[in-house]
Coordinates of C-alpha atoms and ligand atoms in Angstrom, one line a residue:
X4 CA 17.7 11.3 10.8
X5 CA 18.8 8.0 9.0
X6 CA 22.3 7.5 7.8
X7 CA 22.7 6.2 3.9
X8 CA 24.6 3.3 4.3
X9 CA 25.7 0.6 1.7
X10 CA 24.3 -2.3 1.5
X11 CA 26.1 -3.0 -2.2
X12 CA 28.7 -6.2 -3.2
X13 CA 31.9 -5.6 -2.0
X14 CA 34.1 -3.8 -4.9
X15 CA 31.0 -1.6 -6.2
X16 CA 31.4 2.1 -5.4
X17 CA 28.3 2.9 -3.4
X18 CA 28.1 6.5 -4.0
X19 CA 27.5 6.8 -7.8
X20 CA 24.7 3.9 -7.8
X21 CA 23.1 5.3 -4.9
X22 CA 23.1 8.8 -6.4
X23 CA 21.6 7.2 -9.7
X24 CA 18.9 5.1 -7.1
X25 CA 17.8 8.5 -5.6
X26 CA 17.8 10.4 -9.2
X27 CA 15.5 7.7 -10.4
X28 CA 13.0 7.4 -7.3
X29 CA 13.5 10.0 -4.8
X30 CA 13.9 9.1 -1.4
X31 CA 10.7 10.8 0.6
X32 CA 9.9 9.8 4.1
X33 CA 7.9 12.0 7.0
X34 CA 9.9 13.8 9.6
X35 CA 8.4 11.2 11.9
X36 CA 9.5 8.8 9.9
X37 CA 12.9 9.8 9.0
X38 CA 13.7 10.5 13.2
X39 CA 13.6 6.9 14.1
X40 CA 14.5 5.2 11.4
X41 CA 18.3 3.8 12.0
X42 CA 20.9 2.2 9.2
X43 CA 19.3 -1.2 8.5
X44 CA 16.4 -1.2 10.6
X45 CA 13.3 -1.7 8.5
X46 CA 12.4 2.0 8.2
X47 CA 15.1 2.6 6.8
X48 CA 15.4 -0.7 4.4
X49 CA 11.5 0.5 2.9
X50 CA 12.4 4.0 2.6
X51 CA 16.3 4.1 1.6
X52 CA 17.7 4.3 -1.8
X53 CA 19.9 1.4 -2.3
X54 CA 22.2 0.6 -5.1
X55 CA 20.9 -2.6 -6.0
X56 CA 18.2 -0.9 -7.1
X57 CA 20.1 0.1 -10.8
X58 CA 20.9 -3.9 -11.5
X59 CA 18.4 -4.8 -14.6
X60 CA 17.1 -8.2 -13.4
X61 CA 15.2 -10.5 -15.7
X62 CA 11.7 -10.4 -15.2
X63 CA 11.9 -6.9 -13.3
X64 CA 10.0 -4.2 -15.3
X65 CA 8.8 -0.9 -15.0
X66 CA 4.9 -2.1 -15.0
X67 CA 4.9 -5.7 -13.8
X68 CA 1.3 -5.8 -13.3
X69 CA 0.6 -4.5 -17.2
X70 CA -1.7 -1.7 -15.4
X71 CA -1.1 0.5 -18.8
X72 CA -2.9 -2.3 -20.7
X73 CA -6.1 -2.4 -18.0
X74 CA -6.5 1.2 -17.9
X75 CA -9.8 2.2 -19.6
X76 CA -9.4 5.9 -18.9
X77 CA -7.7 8.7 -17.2
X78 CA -6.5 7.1 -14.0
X79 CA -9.1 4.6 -14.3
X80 CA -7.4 0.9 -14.7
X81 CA -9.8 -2.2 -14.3
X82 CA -9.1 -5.8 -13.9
X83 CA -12.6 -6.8 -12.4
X84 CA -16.6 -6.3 -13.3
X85 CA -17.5 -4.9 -10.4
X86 CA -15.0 -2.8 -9.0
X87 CA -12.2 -0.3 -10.0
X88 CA -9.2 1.9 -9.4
X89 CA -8.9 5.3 -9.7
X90 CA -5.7 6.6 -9.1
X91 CA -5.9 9.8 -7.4
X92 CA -2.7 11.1 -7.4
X93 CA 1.0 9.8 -7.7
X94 CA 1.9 11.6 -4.4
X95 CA 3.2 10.0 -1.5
X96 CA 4.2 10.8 2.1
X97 CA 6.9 7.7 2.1
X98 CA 8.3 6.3 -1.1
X99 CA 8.1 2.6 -0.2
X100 CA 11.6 1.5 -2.7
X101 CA 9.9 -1.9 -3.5
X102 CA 6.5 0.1 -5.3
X103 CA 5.1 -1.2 -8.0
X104 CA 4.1 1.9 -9.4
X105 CA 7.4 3.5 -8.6
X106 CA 8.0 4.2 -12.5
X107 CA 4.6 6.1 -12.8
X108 CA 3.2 4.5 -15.8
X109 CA -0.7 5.1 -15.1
X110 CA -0.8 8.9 -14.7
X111 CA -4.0 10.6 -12.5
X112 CA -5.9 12.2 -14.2
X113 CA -6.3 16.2 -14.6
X114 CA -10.2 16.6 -14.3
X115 CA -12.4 13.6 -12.0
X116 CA -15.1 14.3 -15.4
X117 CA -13.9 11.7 -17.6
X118 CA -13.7 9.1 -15.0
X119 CA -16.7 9.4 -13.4
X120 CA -18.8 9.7 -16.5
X121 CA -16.9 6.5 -17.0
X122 CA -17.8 5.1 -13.5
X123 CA -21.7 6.4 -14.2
X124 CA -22.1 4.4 -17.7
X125 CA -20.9 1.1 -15.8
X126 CA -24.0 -0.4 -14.0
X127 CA -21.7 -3.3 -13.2
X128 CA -19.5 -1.3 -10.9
X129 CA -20.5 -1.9 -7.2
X130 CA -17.1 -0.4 -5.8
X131 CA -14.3 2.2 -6.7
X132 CA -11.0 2.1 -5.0
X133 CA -8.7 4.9 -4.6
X134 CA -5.3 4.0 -5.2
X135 CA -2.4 6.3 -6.3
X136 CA -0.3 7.6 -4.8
X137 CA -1.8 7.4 -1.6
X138 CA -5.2 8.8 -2.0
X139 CA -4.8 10.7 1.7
X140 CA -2.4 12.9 0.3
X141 CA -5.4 14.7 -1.5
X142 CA -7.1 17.9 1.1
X143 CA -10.6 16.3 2.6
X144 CA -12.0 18.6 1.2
X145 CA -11.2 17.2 -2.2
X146 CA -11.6 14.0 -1.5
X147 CA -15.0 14.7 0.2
X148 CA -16.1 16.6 -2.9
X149 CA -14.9 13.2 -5.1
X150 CA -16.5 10.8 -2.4
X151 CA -19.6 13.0 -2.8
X152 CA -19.7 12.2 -6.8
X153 CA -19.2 9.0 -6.9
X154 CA -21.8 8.8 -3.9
X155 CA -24.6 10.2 -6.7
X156 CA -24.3 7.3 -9.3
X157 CA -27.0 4.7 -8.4
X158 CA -25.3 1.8 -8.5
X159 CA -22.1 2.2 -6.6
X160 CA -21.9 0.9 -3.3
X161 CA -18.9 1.0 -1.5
X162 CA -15.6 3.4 -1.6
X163 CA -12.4 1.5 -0.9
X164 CA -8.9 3.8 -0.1
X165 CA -5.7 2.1 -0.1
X166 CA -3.5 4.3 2.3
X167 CA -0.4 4.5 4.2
X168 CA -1.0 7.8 5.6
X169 CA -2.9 6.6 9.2
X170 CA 0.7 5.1 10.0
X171 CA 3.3 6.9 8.3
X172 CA 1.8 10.5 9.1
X173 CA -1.0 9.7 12.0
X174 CA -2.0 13.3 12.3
X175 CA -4.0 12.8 9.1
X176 CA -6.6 11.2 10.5
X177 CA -8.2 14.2 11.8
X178 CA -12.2 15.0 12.5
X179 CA -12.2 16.1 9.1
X180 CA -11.7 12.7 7.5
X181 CA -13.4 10.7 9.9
X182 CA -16.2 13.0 8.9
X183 CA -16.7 12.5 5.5
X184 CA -15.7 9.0 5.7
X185 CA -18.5 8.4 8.2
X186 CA -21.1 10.5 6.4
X187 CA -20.5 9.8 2.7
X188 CA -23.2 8.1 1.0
X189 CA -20.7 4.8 0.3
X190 CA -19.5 2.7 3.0
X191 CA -16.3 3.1 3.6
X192 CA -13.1 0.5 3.5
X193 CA -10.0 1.5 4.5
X194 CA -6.9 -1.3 4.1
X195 CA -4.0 0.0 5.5
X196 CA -0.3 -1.2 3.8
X197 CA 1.7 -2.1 6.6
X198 CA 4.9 -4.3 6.8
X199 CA 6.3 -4.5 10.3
X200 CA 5.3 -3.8 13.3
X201 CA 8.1 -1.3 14.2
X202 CA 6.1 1.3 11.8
X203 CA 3.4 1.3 14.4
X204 CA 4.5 3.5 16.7
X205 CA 2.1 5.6 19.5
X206 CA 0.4 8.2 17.4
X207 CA 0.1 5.7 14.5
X208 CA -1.7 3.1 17.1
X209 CA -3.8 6.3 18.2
X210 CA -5.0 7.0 14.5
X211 CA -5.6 3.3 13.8
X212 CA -7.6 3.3 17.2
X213 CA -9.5 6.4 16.1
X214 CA -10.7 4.8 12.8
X215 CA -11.8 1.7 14.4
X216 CA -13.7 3.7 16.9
X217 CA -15.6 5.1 14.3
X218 CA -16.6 1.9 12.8
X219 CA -14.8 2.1 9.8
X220 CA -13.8 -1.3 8.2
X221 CA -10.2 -1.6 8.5
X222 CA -8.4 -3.8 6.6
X223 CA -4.8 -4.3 6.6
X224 CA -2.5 -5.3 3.4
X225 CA 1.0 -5.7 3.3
X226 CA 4.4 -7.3 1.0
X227 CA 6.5 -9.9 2.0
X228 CA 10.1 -8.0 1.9
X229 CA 13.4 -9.7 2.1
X230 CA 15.3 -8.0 5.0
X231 CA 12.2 -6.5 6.6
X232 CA 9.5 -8.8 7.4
X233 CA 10.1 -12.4 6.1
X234 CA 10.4 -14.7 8.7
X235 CA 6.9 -15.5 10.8
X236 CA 8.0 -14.3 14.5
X237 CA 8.2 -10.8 13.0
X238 CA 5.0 -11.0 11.0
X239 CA 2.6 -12.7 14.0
X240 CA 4.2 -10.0 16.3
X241 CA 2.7 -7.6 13.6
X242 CA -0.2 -9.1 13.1
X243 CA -1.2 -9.7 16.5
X244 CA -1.2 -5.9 16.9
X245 CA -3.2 -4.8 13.9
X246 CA -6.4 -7.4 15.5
X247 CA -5.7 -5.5 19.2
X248 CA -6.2 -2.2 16.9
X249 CA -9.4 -3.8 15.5
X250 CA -7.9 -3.9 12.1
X251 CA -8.5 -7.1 10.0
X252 CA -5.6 -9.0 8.0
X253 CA -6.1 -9.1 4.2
X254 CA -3.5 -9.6 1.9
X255 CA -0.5 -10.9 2.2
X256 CA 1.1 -9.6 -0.9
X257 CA 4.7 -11.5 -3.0
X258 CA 6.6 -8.7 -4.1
X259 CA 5.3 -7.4 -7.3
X260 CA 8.4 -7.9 -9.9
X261 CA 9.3 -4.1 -10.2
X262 CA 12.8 -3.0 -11.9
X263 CA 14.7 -1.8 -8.7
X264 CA 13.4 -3.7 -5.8
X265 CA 14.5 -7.6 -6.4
X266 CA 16.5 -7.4 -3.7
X267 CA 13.4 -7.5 -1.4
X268 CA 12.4 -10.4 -3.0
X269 CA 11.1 -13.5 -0.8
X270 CA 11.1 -17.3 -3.0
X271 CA 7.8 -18.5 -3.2
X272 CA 8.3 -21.7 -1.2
X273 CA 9.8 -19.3 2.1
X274 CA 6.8 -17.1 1.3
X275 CA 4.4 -20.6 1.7
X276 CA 6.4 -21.9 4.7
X277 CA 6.1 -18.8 6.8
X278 CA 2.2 -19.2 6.2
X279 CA 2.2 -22.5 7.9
X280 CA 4.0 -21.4 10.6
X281 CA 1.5 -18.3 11.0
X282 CA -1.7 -20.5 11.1
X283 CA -0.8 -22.7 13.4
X284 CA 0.3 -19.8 16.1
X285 CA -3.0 -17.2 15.0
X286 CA -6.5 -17.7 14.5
X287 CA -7.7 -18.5 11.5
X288 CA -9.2 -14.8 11.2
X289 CA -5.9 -13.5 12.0
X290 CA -4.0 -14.8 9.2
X291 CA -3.9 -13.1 5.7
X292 CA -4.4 -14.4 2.5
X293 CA -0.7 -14.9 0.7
X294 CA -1.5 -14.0 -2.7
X295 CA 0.8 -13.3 -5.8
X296 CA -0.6 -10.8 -8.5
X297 CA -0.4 -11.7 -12.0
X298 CA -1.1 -9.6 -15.3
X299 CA -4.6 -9.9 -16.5
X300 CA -5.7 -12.7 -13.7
X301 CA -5.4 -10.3 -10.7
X302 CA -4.5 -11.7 -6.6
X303 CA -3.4 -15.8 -7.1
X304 CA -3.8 -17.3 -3.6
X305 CA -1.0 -19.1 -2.9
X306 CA -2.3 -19.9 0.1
X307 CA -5.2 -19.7 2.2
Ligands
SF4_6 S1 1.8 3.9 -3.4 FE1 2.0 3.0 -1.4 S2 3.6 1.5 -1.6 FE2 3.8 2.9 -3.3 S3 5.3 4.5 -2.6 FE3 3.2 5.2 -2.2 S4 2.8 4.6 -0.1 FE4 4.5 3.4 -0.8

């Protein structure tokens, strides 16, 4: 199990600020997860409580994305004409400290009714992502009785999941979900949030595998994190691995500005340089999009 270890200014007392870090965002990581993580690795920079976390820093806010202004209905928040989230749940098997929904602003919602009669009356809505949370935390069952739903209204096309859950708990992808994935009426996306390449370990390779086997568009996301993955001989090494497990880079996300994680963050102009060095080591397929997400305008490429 991982140490807690300081990673504070000299002269700060570490204990109270990390107590008032963990209060404010609990620490949660799978048993996997937790075994071989080690002080400063970067498990255990993602998942650690840190006391930098309680220093107000301007332009750091609770909802730096202004999701409570796009949100159109319970868990529903949309920034485009033809797709939209629906946050499932605020659940998650690792509490990832640099989250931009760490301070829960959009809440899920009760009853699925409101939001898909919302979904229904929207003929301009091709694709509905479930976000949370991580929407795998929800029983397949659930989720294949949801899938099922949103499968029934005409002009939907495509169901997109934003997970964690194939690499911090691998043992979710059973038959179950592979299933309903396959079978459901929408094709299925999967983009998988993934920052280094240490967080792929054997039964997380093995689920990734699985998925691809089943034809299952995999995509892969991920944030450029001070202290974890910012420098290009770490992120080629991870990116090189997510291709051999057949899934495709996306995203390339600049941390989001929420209060309690500027510590991870990476200057814009490093963030651009570590692009160059990327494309001219992977092919072009193999190199994500940098973007930065703005209120109201949605991904900015920065790059790409
Ligand atoms: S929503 Fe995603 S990034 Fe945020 S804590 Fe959960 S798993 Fe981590």
């Amino acid at each position: 199990m991982a140490q807690s270890v300081t990673t504070l200014p000299a002269g700060r007392d570490p204990e109270p600020e990390l107590a008032a870090a963990q209060a404010a965002f609990p620490m949660r990581m799978p048993a996997g997860w937790a075994h071989r993580a080690m002080p400063g690795d970067p498990l255990w920079r993602q998942a650690m409580p840190d006391g930098r976390e309680r220093d107000a820093v301007p332009g750091f806010s609770a909802d730096p994305l202004a999701e409570a202004a796009a949100t159109v209905g319970p868990g529903l928040i949309r920034k485009h004409p033809d797709r939209i989230l629906l946050l499932v749940t605020d659940r998650c098997a690792v509490n990832c400290r640099f989250c931009f929904r760490r301070h829960g602003v959009v809440a899920p919602p009760r009853s699925w009714e409101p939001a898909l009669d919302y979904i229904a009356g929207e003929p301009g809505l091709r694709e509905v992502i479930l976000s949370g949370g991580d929407p795998l935390m929800l029983s397949d069952g659930a989720l294949a009785r949801l899938a099922g739903r949103l499968g029934a209204i005409p002009h939907l096309r495509r169901l997109r999941i934003h997970t964690r859950m194939p690499v911090v708990v691998p043992e979710r992808v059973t038959d179950a979900l592979t299933d309903w994935l396959e079978r459901g009426p929408l094709q299925p996306v999967l983009v998988i949030h993934v920052n280094h390449v240490a967080e792929l370990d054997r039964p997380a390779r093995a689920a990734l595998e699985r998925l691809a086997r089943r034809g299952i568009t995999l995509l892969h996301q991920g944030v450029l994190l001070g202290g974890v993955n910012d420098d290009a001989a770490t992120l080629r090494v991870l990116l090189e691995e997510l291709l051999r497990l057949g899934v495709l880079p996306y995203y390339l996300h600049l941390l989001d500005p929420v209060a309690g994680a500027a510590h991870f963050q990476v200057p814009e102009a490093r963030a651009k340089a570590i692009l160059t060095e990327l494309r001219a080591s992977l092919p072009g397929y193999g190199v994500p999009r940098l973007v930065r997400e703005l209120p109201g305008r949605g991904k900015v490429p920065l790059s790409g």
